[in-house]
PDB file of C-alpha atoms (C1' of nucleotides) in Angstrom:
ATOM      1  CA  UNK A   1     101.274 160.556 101.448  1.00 94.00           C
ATOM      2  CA  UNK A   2     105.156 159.644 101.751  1.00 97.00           C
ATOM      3  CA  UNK A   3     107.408 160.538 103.693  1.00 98.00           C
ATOM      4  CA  UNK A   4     111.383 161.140 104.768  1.00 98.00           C
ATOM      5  CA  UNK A   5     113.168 161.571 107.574  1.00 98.00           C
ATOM      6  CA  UNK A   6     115.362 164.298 107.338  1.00 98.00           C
ATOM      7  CA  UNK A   7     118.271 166.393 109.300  1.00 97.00           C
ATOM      8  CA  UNK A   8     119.633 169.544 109.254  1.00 97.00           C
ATOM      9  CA  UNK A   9     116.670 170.643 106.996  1.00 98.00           C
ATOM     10  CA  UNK A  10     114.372 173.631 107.197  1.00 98.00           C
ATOM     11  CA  UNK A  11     111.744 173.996 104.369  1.00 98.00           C
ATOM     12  CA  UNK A  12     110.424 177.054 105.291  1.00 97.00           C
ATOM     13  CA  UNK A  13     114.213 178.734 105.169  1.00 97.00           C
ATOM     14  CA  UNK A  14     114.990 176.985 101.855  1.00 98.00           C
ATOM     15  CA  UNK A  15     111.775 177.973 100.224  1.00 98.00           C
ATOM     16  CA  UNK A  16     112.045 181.536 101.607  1.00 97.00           C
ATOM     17  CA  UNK A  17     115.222 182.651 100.771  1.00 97.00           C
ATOM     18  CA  UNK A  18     114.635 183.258  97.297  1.00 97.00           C
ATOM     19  CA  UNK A  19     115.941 180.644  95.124  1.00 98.00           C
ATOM     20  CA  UNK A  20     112.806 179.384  93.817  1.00 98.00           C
ATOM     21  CA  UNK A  21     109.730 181.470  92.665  1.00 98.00           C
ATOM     22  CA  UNK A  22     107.025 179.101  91.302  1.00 98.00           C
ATOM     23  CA  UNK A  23     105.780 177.585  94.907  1.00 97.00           C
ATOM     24  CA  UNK A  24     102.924 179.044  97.445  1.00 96.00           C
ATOM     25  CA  UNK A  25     101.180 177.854 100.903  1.00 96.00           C
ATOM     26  CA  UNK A  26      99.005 175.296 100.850  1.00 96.00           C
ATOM     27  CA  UNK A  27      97.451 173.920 103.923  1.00 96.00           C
ATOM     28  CA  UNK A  28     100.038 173.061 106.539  1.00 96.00           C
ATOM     29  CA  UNK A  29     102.712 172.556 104.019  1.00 98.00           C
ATOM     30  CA  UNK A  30     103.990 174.153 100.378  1.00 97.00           C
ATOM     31  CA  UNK A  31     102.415 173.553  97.148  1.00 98.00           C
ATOM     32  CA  UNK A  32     105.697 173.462  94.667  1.00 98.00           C
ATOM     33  CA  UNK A  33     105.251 173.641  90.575  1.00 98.00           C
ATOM     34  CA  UNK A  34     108.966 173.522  89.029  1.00 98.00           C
ATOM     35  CA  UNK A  35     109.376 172.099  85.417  1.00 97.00           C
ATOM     36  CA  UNK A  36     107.104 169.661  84.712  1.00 96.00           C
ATOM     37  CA  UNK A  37     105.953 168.860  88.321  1.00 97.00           C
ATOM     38  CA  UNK A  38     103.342 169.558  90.359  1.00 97.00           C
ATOM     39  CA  UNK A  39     103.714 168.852  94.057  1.00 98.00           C
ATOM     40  CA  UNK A  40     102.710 168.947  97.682  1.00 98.00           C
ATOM     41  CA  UNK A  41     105.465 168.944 100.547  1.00 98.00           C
ATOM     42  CA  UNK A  42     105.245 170.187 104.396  1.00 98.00           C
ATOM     43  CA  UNK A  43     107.798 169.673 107.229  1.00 98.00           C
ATOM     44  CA  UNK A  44     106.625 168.125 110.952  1.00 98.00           C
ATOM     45  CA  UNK A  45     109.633 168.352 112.818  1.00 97.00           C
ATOM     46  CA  UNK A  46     112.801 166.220 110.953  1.00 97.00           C
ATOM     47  CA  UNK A  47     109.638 164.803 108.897  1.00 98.00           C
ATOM     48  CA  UNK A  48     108.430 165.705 104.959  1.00 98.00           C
ATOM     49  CA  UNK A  49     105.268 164.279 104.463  1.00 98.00           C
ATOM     50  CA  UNK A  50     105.142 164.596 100.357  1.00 98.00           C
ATOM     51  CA  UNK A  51     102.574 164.101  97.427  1.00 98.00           C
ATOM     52  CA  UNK A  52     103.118 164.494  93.944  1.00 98.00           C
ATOM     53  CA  UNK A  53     106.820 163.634  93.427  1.00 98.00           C
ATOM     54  CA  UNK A  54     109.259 160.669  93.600  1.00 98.00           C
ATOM     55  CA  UNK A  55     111.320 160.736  96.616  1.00 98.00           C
ATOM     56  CA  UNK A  56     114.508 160.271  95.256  1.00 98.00           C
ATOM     57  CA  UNK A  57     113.367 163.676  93.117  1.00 98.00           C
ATOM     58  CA  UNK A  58     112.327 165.928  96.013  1.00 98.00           C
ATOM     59  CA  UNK A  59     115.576 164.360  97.779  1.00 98.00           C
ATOM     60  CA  UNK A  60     117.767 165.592  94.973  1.00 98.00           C
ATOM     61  CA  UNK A  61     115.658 168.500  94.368  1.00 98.00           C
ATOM     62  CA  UNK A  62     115.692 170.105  97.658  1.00 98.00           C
ATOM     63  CA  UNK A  63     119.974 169.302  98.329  1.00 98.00           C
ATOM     64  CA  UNK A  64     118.980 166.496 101.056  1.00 98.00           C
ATOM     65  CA  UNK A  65     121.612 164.542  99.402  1.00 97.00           C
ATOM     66  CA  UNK A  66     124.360 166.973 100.033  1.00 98.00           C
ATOM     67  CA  UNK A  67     126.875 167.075 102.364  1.00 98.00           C
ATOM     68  CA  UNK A  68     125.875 169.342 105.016  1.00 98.00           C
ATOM     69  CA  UNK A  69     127.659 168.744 107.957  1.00 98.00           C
ATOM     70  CA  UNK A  70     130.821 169.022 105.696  1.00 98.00           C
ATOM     71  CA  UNK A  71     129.745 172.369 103.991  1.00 98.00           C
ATOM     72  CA  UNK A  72     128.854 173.684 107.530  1.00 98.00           C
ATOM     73  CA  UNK A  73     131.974 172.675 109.181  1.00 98.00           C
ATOM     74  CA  UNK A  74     134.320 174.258 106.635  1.00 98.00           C
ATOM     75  CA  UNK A  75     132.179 177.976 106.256  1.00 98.00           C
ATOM     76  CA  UNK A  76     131.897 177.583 109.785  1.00 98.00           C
ATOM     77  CA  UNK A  77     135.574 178.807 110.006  1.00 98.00           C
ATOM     78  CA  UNK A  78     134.361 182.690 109.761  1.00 98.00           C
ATOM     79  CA  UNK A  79     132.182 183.533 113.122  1.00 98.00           C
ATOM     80  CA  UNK A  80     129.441 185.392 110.883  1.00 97.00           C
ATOM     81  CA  UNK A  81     128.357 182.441 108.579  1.00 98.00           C
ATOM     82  CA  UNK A  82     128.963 180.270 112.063  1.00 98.00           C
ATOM     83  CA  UNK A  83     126.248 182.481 113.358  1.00 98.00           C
ATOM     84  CA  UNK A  84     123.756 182.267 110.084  1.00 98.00           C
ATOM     85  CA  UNK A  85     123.744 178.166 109.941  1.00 98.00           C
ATOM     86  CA  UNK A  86     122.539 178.749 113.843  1.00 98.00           C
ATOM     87  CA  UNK A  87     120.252 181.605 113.152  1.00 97.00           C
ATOM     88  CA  UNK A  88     118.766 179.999 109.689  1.00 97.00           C
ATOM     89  CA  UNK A  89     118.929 176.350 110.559  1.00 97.00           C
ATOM     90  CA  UNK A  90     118.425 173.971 107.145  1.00 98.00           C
ATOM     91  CA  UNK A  91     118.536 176.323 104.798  1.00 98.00           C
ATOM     92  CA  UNK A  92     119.831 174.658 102.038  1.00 98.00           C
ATOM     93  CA  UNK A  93     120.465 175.765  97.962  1.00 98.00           C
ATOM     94  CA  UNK A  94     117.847 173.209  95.977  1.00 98.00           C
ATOM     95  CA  UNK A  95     118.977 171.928  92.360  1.00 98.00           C
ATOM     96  CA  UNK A  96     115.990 173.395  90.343  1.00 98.00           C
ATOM     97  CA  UNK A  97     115.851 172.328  86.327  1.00 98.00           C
ATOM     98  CA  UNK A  98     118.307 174.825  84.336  1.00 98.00           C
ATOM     99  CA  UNK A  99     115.794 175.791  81.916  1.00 98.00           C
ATOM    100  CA  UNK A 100     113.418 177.329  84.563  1.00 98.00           C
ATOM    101  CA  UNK A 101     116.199 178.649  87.097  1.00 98.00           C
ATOM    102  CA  UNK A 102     117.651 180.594  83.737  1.00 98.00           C
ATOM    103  CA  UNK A 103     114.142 182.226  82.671  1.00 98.00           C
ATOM    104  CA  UNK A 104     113.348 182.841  86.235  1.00 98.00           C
ATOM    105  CA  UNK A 105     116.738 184.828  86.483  1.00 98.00           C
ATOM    106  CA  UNK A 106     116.076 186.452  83.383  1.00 98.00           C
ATOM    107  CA  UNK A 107     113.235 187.754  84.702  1.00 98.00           C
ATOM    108  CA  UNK A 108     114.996 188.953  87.829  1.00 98.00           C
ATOM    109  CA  UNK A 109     116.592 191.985  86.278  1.00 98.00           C
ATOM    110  CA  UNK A 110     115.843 194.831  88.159  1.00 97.00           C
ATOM    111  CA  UNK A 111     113.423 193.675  89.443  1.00 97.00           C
ATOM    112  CA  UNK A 112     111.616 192.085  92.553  1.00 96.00           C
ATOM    113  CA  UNK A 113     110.522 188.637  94.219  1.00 96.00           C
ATOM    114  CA  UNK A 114     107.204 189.173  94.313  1.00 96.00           C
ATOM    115  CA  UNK A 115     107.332 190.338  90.348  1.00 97.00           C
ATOM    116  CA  UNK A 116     109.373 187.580  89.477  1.00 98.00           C
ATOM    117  CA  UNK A 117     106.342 184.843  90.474  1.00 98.00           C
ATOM    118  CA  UNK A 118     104.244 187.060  88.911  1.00 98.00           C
ATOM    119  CA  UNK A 119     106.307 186.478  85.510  1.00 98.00           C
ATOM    120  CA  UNK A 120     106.763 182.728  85.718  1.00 98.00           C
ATOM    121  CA  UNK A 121     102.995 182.150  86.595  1.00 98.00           C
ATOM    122  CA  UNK A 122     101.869 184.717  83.268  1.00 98.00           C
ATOM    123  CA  UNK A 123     104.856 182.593  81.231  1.00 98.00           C
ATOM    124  CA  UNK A 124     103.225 179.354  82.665  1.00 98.00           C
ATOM    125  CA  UNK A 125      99.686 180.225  81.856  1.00 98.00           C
ATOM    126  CA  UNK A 126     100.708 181.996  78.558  1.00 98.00           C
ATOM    127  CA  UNK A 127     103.057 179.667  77.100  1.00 98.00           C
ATOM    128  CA  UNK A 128     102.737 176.253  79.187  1.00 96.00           C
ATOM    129  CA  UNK A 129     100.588 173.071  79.007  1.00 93.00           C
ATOM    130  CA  UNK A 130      98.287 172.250  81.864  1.00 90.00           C
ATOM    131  CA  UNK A 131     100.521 174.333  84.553  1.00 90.00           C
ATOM    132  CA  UNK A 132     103.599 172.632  83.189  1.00 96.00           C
ATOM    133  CA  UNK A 133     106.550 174.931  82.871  1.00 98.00           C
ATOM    134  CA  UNK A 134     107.176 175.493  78.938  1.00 98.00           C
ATOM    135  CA  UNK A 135     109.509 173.539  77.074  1.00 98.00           C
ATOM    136  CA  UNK A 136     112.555 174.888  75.765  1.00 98.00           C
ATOM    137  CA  UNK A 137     111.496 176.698  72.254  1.00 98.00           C
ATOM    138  CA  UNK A 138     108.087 177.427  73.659  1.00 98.00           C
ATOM    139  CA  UNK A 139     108.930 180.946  74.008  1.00 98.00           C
ATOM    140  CA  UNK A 140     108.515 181.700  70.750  1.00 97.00           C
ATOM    141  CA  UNK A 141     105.894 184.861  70.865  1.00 98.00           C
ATOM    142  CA  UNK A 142     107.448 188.376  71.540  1.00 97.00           C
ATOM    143  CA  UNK A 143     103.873 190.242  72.296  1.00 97.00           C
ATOM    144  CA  UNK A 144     103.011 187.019  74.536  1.00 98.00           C
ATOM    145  CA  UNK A 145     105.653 187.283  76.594  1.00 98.00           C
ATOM    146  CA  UNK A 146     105.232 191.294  76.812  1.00 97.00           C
ATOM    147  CA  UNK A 147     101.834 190.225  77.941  1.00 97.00           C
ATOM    148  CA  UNK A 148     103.481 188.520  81.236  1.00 98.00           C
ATOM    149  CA  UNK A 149     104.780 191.723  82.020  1.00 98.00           C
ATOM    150  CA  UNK A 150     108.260 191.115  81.238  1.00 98.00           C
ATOM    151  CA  UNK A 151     109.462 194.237  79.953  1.00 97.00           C
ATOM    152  CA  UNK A 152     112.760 195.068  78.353  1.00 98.00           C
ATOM    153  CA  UNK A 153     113.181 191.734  79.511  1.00 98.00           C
ATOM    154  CA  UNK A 154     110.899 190.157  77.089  1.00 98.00           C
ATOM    155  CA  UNK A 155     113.435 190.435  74.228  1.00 98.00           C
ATOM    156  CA  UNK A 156     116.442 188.763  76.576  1.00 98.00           C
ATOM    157  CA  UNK A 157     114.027 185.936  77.086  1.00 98.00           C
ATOM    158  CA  UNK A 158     112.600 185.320  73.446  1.00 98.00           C
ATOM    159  CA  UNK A 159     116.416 185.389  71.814  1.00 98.00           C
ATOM    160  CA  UNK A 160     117.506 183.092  74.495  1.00 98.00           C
ATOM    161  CA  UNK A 161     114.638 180.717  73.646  1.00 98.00           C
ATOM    162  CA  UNK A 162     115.705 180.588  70.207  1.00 98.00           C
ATOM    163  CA  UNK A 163     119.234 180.050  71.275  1.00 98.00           C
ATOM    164  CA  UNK A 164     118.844 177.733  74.228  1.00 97.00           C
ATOM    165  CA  UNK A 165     118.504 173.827  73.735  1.00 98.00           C
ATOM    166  CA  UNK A 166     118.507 170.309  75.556  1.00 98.00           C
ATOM    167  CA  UNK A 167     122.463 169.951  74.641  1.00 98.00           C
ATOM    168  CA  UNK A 168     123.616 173.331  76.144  1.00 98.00           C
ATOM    169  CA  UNK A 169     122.112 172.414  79.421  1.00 98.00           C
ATOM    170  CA  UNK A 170     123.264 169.262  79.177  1.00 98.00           C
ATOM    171  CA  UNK A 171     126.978 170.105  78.761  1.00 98.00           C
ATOM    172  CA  UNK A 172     127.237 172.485  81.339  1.00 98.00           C
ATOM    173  CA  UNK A 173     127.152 169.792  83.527  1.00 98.00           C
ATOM    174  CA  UNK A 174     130.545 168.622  82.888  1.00 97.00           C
ATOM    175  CA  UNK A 175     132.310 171.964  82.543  1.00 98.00           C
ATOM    176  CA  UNK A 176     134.200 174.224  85.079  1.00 98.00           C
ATOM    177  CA  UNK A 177     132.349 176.649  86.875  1.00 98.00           C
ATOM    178  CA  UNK A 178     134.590 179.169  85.257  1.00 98.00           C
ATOM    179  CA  UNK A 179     133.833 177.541  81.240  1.00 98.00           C
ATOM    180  CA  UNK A 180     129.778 177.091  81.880  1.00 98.00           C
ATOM    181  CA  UNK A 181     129.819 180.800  83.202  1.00 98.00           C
ATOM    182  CA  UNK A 182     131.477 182.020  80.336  1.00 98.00           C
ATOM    183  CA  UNK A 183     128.844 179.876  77.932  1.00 98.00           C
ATOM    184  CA  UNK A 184     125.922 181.090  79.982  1.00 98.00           C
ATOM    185  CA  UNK A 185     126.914 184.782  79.480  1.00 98.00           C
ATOM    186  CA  UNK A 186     126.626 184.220  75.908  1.00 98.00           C
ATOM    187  CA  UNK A 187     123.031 184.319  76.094  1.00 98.00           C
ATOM    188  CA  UNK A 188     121.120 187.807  76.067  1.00 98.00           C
ATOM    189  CA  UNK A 189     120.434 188.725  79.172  1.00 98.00           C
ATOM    190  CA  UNK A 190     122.593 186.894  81.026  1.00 98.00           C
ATOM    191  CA  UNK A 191     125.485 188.637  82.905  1.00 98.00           C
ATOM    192  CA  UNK A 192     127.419 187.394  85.468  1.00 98.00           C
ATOM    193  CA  UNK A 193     124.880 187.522  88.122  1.00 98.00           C
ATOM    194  CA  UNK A 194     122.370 185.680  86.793  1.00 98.00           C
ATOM    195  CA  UNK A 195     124.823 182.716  85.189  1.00 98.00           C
ATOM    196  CA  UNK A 196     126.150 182.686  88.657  1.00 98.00           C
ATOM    197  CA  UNK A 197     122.511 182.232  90.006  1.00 98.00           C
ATOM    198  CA  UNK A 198     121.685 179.118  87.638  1.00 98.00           C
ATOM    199  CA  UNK A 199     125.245 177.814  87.917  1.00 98.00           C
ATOM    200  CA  UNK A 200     124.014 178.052  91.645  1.00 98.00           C
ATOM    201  CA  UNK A 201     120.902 177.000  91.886  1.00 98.00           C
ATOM    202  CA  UNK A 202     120.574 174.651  88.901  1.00 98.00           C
ATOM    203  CA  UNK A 203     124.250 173.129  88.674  1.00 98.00           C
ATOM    204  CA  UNK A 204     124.776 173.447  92.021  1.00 98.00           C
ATOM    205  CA  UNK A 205     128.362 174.626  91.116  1.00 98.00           C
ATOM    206  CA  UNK A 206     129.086 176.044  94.541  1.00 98.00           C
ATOM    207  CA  UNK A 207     131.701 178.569  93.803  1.00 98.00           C
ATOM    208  CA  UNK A 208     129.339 180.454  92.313  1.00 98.00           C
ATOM    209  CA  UNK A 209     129.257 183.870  94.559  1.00 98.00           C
ATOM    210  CA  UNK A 210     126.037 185.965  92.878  1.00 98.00           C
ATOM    211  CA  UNK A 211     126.225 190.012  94.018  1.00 98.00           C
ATOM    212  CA  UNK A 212     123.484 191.904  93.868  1.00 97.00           C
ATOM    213  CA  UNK A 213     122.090 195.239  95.606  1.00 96.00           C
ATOM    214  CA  UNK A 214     121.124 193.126  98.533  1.00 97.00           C
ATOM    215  CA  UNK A 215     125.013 190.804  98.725  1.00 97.00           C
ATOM    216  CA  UNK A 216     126.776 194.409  97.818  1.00 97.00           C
ATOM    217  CA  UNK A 217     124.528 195.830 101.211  1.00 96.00           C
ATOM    218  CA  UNK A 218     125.894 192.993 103.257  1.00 97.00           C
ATOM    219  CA  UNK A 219     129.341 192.521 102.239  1.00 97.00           C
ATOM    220  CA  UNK A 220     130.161 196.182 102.300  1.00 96.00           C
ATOM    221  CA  UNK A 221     128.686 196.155 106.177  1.00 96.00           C
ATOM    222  CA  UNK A 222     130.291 193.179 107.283  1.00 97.00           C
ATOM    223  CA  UNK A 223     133.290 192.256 105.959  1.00 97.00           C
ATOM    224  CA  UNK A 224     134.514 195.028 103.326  1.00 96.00           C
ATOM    225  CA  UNK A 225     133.566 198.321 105.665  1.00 95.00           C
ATOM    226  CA  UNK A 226     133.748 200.624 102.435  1.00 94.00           C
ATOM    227  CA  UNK A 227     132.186 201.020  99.176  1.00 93.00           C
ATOM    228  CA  UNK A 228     133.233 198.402  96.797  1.00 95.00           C
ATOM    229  CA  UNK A 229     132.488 197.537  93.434  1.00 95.00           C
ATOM    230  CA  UNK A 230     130.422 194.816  92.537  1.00 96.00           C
ATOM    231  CA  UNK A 231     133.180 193.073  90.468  1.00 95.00           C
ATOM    232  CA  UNK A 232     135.372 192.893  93.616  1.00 96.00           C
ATOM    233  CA  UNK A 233     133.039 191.921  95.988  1.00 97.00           C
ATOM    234  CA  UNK A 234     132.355 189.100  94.058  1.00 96.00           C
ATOM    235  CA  UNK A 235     135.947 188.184  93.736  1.00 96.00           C
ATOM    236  CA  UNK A 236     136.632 188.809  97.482  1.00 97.00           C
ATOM    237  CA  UNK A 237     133.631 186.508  98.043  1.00 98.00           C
ATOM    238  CA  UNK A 238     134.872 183.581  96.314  1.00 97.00           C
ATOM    239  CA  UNK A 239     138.391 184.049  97.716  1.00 97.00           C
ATOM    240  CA  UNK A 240     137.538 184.557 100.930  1.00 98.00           C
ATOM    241  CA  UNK A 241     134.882 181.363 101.479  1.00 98.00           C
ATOM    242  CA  UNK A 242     136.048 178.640  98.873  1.00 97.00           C
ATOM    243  CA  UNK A 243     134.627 176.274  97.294  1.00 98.00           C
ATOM    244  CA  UNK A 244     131.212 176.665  98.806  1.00 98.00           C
ATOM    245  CA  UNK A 245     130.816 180.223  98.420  1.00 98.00           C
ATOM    246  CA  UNK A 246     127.780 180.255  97.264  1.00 98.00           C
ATOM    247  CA  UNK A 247     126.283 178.963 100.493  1.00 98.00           C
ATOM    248  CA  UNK A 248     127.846 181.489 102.391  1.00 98.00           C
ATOM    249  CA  UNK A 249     126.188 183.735 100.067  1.00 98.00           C
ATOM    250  CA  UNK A 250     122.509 182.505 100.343  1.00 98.00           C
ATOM    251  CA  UNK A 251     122.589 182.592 104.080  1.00 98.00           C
ATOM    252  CA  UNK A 252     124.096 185.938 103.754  1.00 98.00           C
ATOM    253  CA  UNK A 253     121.373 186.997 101.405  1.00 98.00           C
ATOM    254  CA  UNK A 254     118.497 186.212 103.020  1.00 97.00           C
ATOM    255  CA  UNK A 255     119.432 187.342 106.396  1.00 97.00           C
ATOM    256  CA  UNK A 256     120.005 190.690 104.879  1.00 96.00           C
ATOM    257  CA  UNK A 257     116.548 190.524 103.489  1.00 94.00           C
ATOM    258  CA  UNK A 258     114.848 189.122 106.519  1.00 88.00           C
ATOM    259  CA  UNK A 259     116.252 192.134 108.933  1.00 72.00           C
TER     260      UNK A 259
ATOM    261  C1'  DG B   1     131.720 205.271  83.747  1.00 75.10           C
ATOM    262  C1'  DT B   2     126.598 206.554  82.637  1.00 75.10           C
ATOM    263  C1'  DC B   3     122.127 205.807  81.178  1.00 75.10           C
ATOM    264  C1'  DC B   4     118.040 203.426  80.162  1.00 75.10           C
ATOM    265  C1'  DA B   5     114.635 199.483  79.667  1.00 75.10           C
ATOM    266  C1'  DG B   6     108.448 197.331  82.645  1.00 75.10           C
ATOM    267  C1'  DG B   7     106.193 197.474  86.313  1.00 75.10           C
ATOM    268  C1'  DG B   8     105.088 195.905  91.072  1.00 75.10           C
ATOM    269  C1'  DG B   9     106.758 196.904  95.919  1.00 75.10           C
ATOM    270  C1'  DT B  10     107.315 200.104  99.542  1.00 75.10           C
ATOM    271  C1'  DA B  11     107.645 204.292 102.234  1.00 75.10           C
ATOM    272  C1'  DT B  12     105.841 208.707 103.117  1.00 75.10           C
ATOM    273  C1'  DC B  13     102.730 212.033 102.963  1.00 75.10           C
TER     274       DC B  13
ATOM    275  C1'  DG C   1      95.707 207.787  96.228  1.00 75.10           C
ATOM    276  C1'  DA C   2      99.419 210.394  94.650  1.00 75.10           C
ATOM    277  C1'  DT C   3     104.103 210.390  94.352  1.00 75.10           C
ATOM    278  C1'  DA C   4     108.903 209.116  94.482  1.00 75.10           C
ATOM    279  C1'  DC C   5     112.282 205.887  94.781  1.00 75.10           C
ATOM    280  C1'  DC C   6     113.711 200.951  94.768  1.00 75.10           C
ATOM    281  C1'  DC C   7     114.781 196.442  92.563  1.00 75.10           C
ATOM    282  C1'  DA C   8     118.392 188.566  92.626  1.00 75.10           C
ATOM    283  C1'  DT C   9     120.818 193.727  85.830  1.00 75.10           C
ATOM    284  C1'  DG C  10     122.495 193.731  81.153  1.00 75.10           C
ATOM    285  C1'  DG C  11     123.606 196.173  77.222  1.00 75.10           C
ATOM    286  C1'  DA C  12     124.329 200.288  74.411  1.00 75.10           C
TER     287       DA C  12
END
DNA sequence: GTCCAGGGGTATC
DNA sequence: GATACCCATGGA
């Protein structure tokens, strides 16, 4: 097994706070399948002891390479996110593969964690190669993916299959948060929740601000103190913590969830 | 703005 | 174990 020192990094948060949805507990540590790997990670202390994956991979994978202390100083500035970094030590946002973070969010829809792994594990089994994650086109079967218990969503994710390819993802990359949001909402179901999600969590575009029930909940208690509309809440959001919004919003998410 | 589209989770009895 | 309501929503 390797290994890596790390700092400011908690596993457990980062895994937990509902980024990801393909991983599960394996002996003292995480068993993590995302795209086409297949790996084994657990945390002693500032150590990851790791099998499975390159380290410069999980290190780019799991946002080790970011710049923490610099994101933390400057959301620091409001005394309730303060509080969170304290409360949730190393919980970081990961940079999963687009193609998976999109179908995953897809699948999100009204829906619930739990439901979600269930749908990526069917899709896997259904539709993957030796518990690799499918390949872009590999959707391509409209009772299959019914058969993962997708739902209305089933149509959302066949049409985007058909639509999706290696150049869109690819191109995003060098675009404005505000351009690759506009191209990811092109896609059938795909709002702007769940292009802010992948812009998120796969693009690491950090201005991204996702609302949903659960951000609306914590917002409206916190900071707005009356109903507000989803639209504005996510505007407010991004105003009101910058350029790294979207890491105000995770620890804001997942303390909601956890209390 | 309202309504609806799986189906598992969760609370309550 | 039945039942009712909820949910990392988008689209008509």
């Amino acid at each position: 097994m390797k290994s890596i020192q790390t700092k400011d990094f908690s596993l457990k948060h980062t895994l937990e706070s509902g980024q990801l949805f393909r991983y599960s507990q394996e002996n003292n540590g995480w068993r993590i399948n995302h795209g086409k790997n297949s790996f084994y990670v657990e945390q002693n202390y500032d150590k990851l002891v790791f099998k499975g994956i390159k380290k410069e991979e999980l290190e780019e994978f799991l946002g080790l390479k970011q710049d923490f202390k610099k994101i933390k100083k400057e959301l620091s500035r409001d005394n309730c996110i303060a509080g969170l970094f304290e409360q949730l030590k190393g919980l970081r946002i990961m940079k999963q593969e687009p193609w998976e973070c999109l179908i995953g969010f897809i699948c999100s829809s009204a829906s619930n964690i739990p439901k979600i792994k269930m749908n990526l594990n069917l899709i896997t089994q259904n539709f993957g190669r030796n518990g690799r994650f499918p390949l872009i086109g590999e959707l391509n079967d409209i009772e299959l993916l019914k058969d993962c218990k997708a739902g209305f969503r089933a149509e959302y994710l066949f049409k985007t299959n058909k639509i999706a390819t290696e150049e869109f993802f690819k191109k995003l990359n060098d675009m404005s948060y505000e351009d690759a949001k506009k191209e990811l909402i092109k896609l059938p179901g795909v709002g702007e929740k769940i292009a802010d999600c992948v812009l998120l969590f796969a693009y690491n575009k950090f201005e991204a601000f996702p609302v949903d029930v659960w951000m609306k909940r914590v917002m409206e208690e916190l900071y707005l103190k009356k109903e507000t509309s989803v639209k504005k809440i996510s505007e407010f959001g991004r105003h009101k913590f910058g350029r790294y919004a979207g890491y105000a919003q995770q620890y804001l998410y997942h303390w909601r969830r956890k209390v």
